Coordinates of N, CA and C in Angstrom, one line a residue:
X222 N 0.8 -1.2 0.0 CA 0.0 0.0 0.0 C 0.9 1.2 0.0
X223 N 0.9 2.3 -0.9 CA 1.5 3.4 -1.0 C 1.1 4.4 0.2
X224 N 2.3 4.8 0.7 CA 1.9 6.0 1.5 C 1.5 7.4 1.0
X225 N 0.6 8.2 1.7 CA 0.3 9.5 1.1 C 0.8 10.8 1.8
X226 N 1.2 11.6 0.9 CA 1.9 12.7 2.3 C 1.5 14.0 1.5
X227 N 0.5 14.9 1.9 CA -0.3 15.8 1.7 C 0.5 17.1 2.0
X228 N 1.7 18.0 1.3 CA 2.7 18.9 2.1 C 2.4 19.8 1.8
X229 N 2.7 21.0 2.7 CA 2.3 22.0 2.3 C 1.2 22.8 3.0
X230 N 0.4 22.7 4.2 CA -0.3 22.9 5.1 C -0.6 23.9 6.0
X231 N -1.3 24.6 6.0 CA -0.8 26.0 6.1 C -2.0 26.9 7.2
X232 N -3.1 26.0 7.2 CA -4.2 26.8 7.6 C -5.0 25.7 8.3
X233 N -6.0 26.3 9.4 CA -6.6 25.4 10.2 C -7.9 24.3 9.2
X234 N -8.2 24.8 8.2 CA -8.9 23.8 7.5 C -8.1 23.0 6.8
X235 N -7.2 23.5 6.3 CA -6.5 22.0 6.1 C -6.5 21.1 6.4
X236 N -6.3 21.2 8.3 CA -6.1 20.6 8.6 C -7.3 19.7 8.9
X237 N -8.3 20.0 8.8 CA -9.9 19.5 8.8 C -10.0 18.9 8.3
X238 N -9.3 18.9 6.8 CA -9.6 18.2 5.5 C -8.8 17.2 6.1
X239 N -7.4 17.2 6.4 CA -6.8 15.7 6.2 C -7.3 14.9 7.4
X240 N -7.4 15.7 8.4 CA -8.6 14.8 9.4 C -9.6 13.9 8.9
X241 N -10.1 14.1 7.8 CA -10.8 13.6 7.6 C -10.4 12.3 6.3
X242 N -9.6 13.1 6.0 CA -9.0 11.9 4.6 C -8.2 10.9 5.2
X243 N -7.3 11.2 6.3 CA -6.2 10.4 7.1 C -5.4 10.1 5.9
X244 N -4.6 10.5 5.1 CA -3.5 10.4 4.8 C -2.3 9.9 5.6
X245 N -1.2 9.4 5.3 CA -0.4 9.0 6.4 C 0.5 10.2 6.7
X246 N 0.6 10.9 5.8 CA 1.9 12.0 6.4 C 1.0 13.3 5.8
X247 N 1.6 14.4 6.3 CA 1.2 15.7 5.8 C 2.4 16.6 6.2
X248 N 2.7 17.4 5.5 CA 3.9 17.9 5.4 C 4.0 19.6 5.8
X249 N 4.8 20.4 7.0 CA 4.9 21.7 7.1 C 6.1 21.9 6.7
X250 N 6.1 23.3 5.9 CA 7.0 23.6 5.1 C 7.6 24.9 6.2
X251 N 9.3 24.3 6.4 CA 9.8 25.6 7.2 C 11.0 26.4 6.7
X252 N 10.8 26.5 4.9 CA 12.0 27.3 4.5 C 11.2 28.6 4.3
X253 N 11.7 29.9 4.9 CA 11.1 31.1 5.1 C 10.7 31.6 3.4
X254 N 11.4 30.8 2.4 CA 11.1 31.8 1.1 C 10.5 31.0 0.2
X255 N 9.9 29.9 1.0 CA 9.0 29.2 0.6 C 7.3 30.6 0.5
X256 N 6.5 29.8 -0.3 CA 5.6 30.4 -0.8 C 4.4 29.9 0.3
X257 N 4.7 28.4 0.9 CA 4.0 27.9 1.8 C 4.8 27.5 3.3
X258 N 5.5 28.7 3.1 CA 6.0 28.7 5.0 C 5.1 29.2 5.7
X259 N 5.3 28.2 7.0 CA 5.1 28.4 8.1 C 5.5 28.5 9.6
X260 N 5.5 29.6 10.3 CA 6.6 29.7 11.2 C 6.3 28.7 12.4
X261 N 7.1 28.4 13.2 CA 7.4 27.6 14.4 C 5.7 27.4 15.2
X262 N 5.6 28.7 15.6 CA 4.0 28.8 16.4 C 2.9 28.7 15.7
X263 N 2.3 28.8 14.5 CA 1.6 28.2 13.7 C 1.4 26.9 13.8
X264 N 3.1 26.4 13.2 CA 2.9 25.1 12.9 C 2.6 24.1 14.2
X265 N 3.1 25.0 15.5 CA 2.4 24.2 16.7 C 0.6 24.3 16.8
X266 N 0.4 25.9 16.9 CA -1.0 25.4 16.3 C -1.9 24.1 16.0
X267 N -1.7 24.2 14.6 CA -2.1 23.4 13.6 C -1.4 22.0 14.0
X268 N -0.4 21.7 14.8 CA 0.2 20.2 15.0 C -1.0 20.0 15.9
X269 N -1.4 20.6 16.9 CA -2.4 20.1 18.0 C -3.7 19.8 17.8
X270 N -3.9 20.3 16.3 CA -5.7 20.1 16.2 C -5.2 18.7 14.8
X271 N -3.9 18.3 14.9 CA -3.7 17.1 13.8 C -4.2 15.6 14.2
X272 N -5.0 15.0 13.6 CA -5.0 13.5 13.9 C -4.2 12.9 14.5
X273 N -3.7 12.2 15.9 CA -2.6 11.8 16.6 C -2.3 10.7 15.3
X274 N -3.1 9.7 14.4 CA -2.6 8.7 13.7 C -1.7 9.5 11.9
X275 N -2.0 10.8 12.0 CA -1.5 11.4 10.9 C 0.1 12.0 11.4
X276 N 0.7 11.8 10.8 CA 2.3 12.1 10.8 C 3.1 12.9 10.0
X277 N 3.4 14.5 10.8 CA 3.5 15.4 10.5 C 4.4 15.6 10.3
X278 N 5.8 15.7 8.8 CA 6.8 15.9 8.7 C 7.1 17.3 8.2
X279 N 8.4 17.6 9.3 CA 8.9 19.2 8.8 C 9.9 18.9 7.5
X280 N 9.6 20.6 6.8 CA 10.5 20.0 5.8 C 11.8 21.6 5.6
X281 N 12.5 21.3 5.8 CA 13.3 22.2 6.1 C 14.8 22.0 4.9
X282 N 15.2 23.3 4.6 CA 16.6 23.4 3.6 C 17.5 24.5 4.6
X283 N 18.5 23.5 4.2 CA 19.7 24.1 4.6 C 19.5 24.9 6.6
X284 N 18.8 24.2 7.1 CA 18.6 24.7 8.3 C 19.7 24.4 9.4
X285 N 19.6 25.6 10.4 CA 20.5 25.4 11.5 C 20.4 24.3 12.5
X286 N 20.5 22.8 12.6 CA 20.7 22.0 13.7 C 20.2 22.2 14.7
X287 N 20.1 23.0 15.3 CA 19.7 23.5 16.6 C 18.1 23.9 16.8
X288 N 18.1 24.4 15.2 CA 16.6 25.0 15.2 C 15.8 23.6 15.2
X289 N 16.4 22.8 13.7 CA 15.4 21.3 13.6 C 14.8 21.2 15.3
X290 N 16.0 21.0 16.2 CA 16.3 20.4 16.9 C 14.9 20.6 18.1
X291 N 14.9 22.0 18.1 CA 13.8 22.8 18.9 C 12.5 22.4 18.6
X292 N 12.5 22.4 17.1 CA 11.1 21.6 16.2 C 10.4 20.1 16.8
X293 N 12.1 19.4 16.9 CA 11.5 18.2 17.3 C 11.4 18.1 18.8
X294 N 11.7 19.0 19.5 CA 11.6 19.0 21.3 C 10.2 19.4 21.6
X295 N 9.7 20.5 20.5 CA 9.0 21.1 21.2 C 7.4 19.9 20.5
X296 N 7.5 18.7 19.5 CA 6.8 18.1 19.3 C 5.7 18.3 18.5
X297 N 6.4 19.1 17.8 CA 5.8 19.7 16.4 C 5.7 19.0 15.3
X298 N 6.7 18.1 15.1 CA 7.1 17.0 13.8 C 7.1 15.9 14.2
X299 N 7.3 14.9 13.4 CA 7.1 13.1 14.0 C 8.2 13.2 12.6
X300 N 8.5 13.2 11.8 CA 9.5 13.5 10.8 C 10.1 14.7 10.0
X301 N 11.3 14.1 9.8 CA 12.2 15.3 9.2 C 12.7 15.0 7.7
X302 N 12.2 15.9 7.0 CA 12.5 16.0 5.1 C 13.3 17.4 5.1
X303 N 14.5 16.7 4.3 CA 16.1 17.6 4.3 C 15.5 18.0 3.0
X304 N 15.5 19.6 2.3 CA 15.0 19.7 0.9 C 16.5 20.3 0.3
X305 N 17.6 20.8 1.1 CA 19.0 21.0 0.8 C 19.5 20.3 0.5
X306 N 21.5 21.6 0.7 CA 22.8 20.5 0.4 C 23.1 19.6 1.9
X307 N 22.1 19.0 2.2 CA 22.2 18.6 3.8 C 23.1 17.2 3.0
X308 N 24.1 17.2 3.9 CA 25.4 16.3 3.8 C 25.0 15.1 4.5
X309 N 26.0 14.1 4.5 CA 26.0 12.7 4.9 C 26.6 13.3 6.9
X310 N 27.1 14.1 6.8 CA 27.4 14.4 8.6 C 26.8 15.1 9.0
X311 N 25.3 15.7 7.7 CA 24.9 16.5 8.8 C 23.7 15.1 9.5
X312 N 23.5 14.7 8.4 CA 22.0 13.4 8.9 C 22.9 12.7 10.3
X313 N 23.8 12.6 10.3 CA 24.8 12.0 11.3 C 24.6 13.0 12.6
X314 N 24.7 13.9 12.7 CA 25.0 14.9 13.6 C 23.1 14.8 14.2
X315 N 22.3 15.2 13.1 CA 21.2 15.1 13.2 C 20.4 14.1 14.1
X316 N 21.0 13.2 13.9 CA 20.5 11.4 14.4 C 20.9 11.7 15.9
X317 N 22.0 12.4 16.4 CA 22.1 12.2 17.8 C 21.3 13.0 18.7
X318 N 20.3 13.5 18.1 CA 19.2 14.4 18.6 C 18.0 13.3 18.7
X319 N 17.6 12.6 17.4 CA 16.2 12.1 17.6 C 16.3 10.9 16.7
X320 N 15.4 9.9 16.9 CA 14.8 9.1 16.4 C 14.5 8.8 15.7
X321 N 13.7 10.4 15.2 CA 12.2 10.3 14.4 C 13.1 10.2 12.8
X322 N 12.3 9.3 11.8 CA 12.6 8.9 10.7 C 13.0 10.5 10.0
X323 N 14.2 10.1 9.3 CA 15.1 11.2 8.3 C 14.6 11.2 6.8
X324 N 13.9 12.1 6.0 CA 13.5 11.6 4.8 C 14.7 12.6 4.1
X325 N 15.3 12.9 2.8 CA 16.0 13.3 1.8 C 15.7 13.5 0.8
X326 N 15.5 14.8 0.3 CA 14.9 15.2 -1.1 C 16.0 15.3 -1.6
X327 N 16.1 14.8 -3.2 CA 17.1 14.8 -3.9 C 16.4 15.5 -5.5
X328 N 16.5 16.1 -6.0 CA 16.6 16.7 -7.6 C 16.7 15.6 -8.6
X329 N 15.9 14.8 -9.4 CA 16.2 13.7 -10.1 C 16.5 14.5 -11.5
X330 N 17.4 14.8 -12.2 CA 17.9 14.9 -14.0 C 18.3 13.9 -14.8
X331 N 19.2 12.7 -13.8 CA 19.7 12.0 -14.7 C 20.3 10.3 -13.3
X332 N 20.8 9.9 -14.0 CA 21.4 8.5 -13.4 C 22.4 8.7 -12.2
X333 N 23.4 9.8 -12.6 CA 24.1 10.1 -11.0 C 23.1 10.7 -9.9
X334 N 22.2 11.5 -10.3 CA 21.0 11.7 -9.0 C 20.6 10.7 -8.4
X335 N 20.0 9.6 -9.1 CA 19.7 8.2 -8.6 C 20.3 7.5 -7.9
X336 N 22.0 7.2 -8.1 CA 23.1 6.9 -7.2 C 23.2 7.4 -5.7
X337 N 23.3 9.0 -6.1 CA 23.3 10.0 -5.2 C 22.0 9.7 -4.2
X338 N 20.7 9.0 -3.9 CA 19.7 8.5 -3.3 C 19.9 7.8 -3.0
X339 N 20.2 6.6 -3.6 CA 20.5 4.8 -3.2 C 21.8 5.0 -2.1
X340 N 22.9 5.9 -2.2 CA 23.7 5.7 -1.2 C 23.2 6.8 0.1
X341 N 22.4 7.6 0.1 CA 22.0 8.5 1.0 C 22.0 7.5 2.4
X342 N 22.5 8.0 3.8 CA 22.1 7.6 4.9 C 21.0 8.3 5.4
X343 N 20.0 8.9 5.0 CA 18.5 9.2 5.5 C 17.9 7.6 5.7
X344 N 17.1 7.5 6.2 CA 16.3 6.6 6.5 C 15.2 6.1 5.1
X345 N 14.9 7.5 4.6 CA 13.9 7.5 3.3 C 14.7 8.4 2.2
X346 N 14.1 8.4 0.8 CA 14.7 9.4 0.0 C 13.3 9.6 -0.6
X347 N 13.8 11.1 -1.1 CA 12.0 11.7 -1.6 C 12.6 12.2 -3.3
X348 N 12.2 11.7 -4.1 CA 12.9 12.0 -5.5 C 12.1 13.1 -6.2
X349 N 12.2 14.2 -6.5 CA 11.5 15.4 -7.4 C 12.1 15.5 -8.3
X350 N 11.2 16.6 -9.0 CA 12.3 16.9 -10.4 C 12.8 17.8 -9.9
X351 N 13.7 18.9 -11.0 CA 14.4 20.2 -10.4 C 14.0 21.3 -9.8
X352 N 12.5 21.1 -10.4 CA 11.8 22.5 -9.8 C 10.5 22.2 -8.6
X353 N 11.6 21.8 -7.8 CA 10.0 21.2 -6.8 C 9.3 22.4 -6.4
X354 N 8.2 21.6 -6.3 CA 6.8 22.6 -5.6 C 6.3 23.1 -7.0
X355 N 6.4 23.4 -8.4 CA 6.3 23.9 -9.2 C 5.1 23.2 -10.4
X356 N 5.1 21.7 -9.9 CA 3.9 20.6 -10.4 C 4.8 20.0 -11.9
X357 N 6.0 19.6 -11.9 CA 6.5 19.3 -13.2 C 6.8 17.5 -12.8
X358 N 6.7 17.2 -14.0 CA 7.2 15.5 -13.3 C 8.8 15.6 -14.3
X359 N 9.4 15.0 -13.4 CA 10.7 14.0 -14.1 C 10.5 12.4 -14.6
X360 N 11.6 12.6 -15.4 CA 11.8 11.0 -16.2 C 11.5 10.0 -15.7
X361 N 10.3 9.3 -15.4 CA 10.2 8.5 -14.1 C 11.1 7.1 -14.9
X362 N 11.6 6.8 -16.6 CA 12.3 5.2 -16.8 C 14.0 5.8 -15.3
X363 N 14.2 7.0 -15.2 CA 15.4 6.5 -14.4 C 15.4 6.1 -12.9
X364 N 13.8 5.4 -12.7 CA 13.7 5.1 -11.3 C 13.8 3.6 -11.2
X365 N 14.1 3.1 -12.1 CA 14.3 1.2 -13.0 C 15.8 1.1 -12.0
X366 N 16.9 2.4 -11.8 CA 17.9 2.3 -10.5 C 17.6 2.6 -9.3
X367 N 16.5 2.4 -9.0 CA 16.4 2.9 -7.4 C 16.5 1.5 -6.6
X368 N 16.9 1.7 -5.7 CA 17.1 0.6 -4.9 C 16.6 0.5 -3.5
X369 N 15.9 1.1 -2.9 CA 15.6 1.4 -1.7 C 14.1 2.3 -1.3
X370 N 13.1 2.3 -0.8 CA 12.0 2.7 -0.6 C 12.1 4.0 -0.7
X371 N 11.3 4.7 -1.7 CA 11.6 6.4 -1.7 C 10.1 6.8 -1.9
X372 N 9.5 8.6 -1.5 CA 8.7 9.2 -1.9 C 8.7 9.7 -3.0
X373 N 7.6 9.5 -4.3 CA 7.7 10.0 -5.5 C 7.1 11.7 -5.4
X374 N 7.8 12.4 -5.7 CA 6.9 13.6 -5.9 C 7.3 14.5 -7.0
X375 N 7.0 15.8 -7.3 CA 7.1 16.0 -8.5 C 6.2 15.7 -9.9
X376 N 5.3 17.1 -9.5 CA 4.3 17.0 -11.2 C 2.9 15.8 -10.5
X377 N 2.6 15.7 -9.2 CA 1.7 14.4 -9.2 C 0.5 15.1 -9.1
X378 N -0.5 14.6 -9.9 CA -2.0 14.9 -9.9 C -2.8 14.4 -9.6
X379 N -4.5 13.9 -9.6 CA -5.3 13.0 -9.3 C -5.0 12.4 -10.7
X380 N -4.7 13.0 -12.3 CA -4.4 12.8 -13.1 C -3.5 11.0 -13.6
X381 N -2.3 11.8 -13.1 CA -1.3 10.5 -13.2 C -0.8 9.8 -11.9
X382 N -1.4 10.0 -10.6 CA -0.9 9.4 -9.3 C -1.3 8.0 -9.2
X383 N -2.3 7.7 -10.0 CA -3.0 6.1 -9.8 C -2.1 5.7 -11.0
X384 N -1.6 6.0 -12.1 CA -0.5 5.4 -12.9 C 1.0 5.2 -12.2
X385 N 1.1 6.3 -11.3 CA 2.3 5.8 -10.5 C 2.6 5.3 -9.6
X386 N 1.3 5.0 -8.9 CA 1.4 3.9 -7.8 C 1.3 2.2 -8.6
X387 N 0.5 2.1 -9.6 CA 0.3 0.9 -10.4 C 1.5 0.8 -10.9
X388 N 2.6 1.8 -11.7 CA 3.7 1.3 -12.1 C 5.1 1.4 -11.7
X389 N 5.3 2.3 -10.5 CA 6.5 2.4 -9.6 C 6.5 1.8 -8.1
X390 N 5.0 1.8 -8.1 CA 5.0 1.2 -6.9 C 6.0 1.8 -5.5
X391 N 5.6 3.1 -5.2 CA 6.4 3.8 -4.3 C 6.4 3.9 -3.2
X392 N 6.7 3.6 -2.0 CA 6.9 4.2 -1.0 C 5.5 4.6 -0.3
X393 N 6.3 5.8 -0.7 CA 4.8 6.9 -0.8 C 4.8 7.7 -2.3
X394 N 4.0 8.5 -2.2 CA 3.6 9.4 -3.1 C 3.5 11.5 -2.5
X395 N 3.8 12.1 -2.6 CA 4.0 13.3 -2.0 C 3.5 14.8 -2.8
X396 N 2.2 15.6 -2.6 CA 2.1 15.7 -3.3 C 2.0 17.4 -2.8
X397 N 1.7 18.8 -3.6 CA 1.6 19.7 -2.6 C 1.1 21.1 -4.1
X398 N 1.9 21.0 -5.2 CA 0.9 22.2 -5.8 C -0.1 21.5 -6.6
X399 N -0.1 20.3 -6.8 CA -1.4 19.2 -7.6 C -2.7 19.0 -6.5
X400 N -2.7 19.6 -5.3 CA -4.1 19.5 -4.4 C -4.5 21.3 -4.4
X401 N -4.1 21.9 -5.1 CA -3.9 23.6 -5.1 C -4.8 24.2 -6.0
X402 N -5.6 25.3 -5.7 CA -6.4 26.3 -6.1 C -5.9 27.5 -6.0
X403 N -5.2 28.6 -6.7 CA -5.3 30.0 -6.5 C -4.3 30.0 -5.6
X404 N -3.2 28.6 -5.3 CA -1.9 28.9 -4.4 C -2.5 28.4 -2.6
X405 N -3.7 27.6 -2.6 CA -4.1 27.5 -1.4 C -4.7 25.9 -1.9
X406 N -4.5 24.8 -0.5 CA -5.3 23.9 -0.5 C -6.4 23.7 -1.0
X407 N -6.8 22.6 -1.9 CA -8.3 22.3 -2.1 C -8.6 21.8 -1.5
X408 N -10.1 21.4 -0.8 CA -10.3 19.8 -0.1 C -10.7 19.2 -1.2
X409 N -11.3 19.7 -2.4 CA -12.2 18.5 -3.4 C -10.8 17.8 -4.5
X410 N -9.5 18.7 -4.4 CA -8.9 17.7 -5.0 C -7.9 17.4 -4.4
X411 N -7.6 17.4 -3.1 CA -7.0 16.5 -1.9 C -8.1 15.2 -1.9
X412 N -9.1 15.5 -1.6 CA -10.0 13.9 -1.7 C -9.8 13.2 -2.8
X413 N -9.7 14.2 -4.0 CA -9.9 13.1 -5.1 C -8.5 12.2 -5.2
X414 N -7.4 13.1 -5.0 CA -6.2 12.4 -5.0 C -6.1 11.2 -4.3
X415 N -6.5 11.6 -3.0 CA -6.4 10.5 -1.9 C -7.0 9.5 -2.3
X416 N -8.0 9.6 -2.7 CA -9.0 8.2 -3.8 C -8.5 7.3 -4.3
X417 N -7.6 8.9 -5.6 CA -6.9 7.6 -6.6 C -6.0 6.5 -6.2
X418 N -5.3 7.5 -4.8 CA -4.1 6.2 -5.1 C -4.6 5.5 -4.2
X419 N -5.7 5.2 -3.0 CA -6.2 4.3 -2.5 C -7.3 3.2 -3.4
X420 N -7.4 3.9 -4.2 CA -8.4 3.0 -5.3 C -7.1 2.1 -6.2
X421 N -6.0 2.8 -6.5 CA -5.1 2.0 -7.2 C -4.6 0.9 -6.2
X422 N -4.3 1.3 -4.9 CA -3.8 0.3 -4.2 C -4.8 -0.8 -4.1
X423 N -5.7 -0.9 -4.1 CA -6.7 -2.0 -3.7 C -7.1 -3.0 -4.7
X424 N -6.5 -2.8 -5.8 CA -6.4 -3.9 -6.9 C -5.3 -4.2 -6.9

């Protein structure tokens, strides 16, 4: 069964919506020049009115250690998504703080990106194309090298997400400007998404 991770969440109905869809992950965005940031107290907020069975990953680039670190003390996150040049010492450095599963966004163009995943020490890898958040898909024949359980994201719609759970068979699936209206959440195509790829998994 493919995981679903709804990122990008930003407002107290959202959070209604995925209450009610239960998605497995839903994703807060904490790079400040993101289009869908949200700051520290918000995203506590919104973590408190979240489904305890829903699992809320921060997703943070190039962030200070210390700060993640405050994120995960103060019990805001259940996971952590690196969208940087986060290094192999920093996930190292990172791990002596917590636990909680490490996911790794990586930029997919070509066959050394794919390498560059398969050896990653994250726990999970999240594969996009170059322009994440922007709804574009990448080459999915160069995921025939992947070796290890990753989030597909990148370009995914209610459109093509039930063709990508039926032919890649992912992990999860991750999705954030393909559930969007006018740059804000939809609930009618957050539901429908969530459909497809539960309707795909059940055959």
């Amino acid at each position: 069964m493919t995981n679903i991770k709804l990122c990008g969440l930003s407002r107290p109905c959202d959070i209604e919506a995925v209450n009610e869809l239960k998605p497995e992950y839903i994703g807060f965005v904490f790079a400040s020049k993101s289009k869908r940031y949200v700051s520290m107290e918000k995203a506590f907020e919104l973590k408190r009115e979240l489904h305890p069975e829903i699992k809320a990953v921060g997703v943070f680039v190039n962030e200070n250690l210390e700060t993640v670190r405050e994120y995960i003390e103060r019990d805001i996150i259940d996971a952590i998504q690196l969208h940087g040049e986060e290094s192999k010492e920093y996930i190292r450095q990172l791990r002596t703080y917590t636990n909680k599963p490490i996911i790794k966004a990586f930029s997919i163009a070509g066959e050394q990106d794919i390498g560059a995943a398969n050896a990653s020490n994250a726990d999970y890898v999240l594969l996009d194309s170059q322009t994440g958040g922007t709804g574009t898909v990448f080459d999915w024949s160069l995921l025939k090298k992947i070796n290890r359980p990753y989030f597909l994201a990148g370009g995914l719609t209610v459109h093509n997400v039930g063709y990508a759970v039926s032919v890649l068979q992912p992990y999860g699936v991750d999705v954030s400007s393909g559930i969007e209206s006018n740059g804000y959440k939809d609930k009618n195509k957050m539901t429908a998404f969530v459909s497809a790829v539960r309707k795909e998994g059940k055959k």
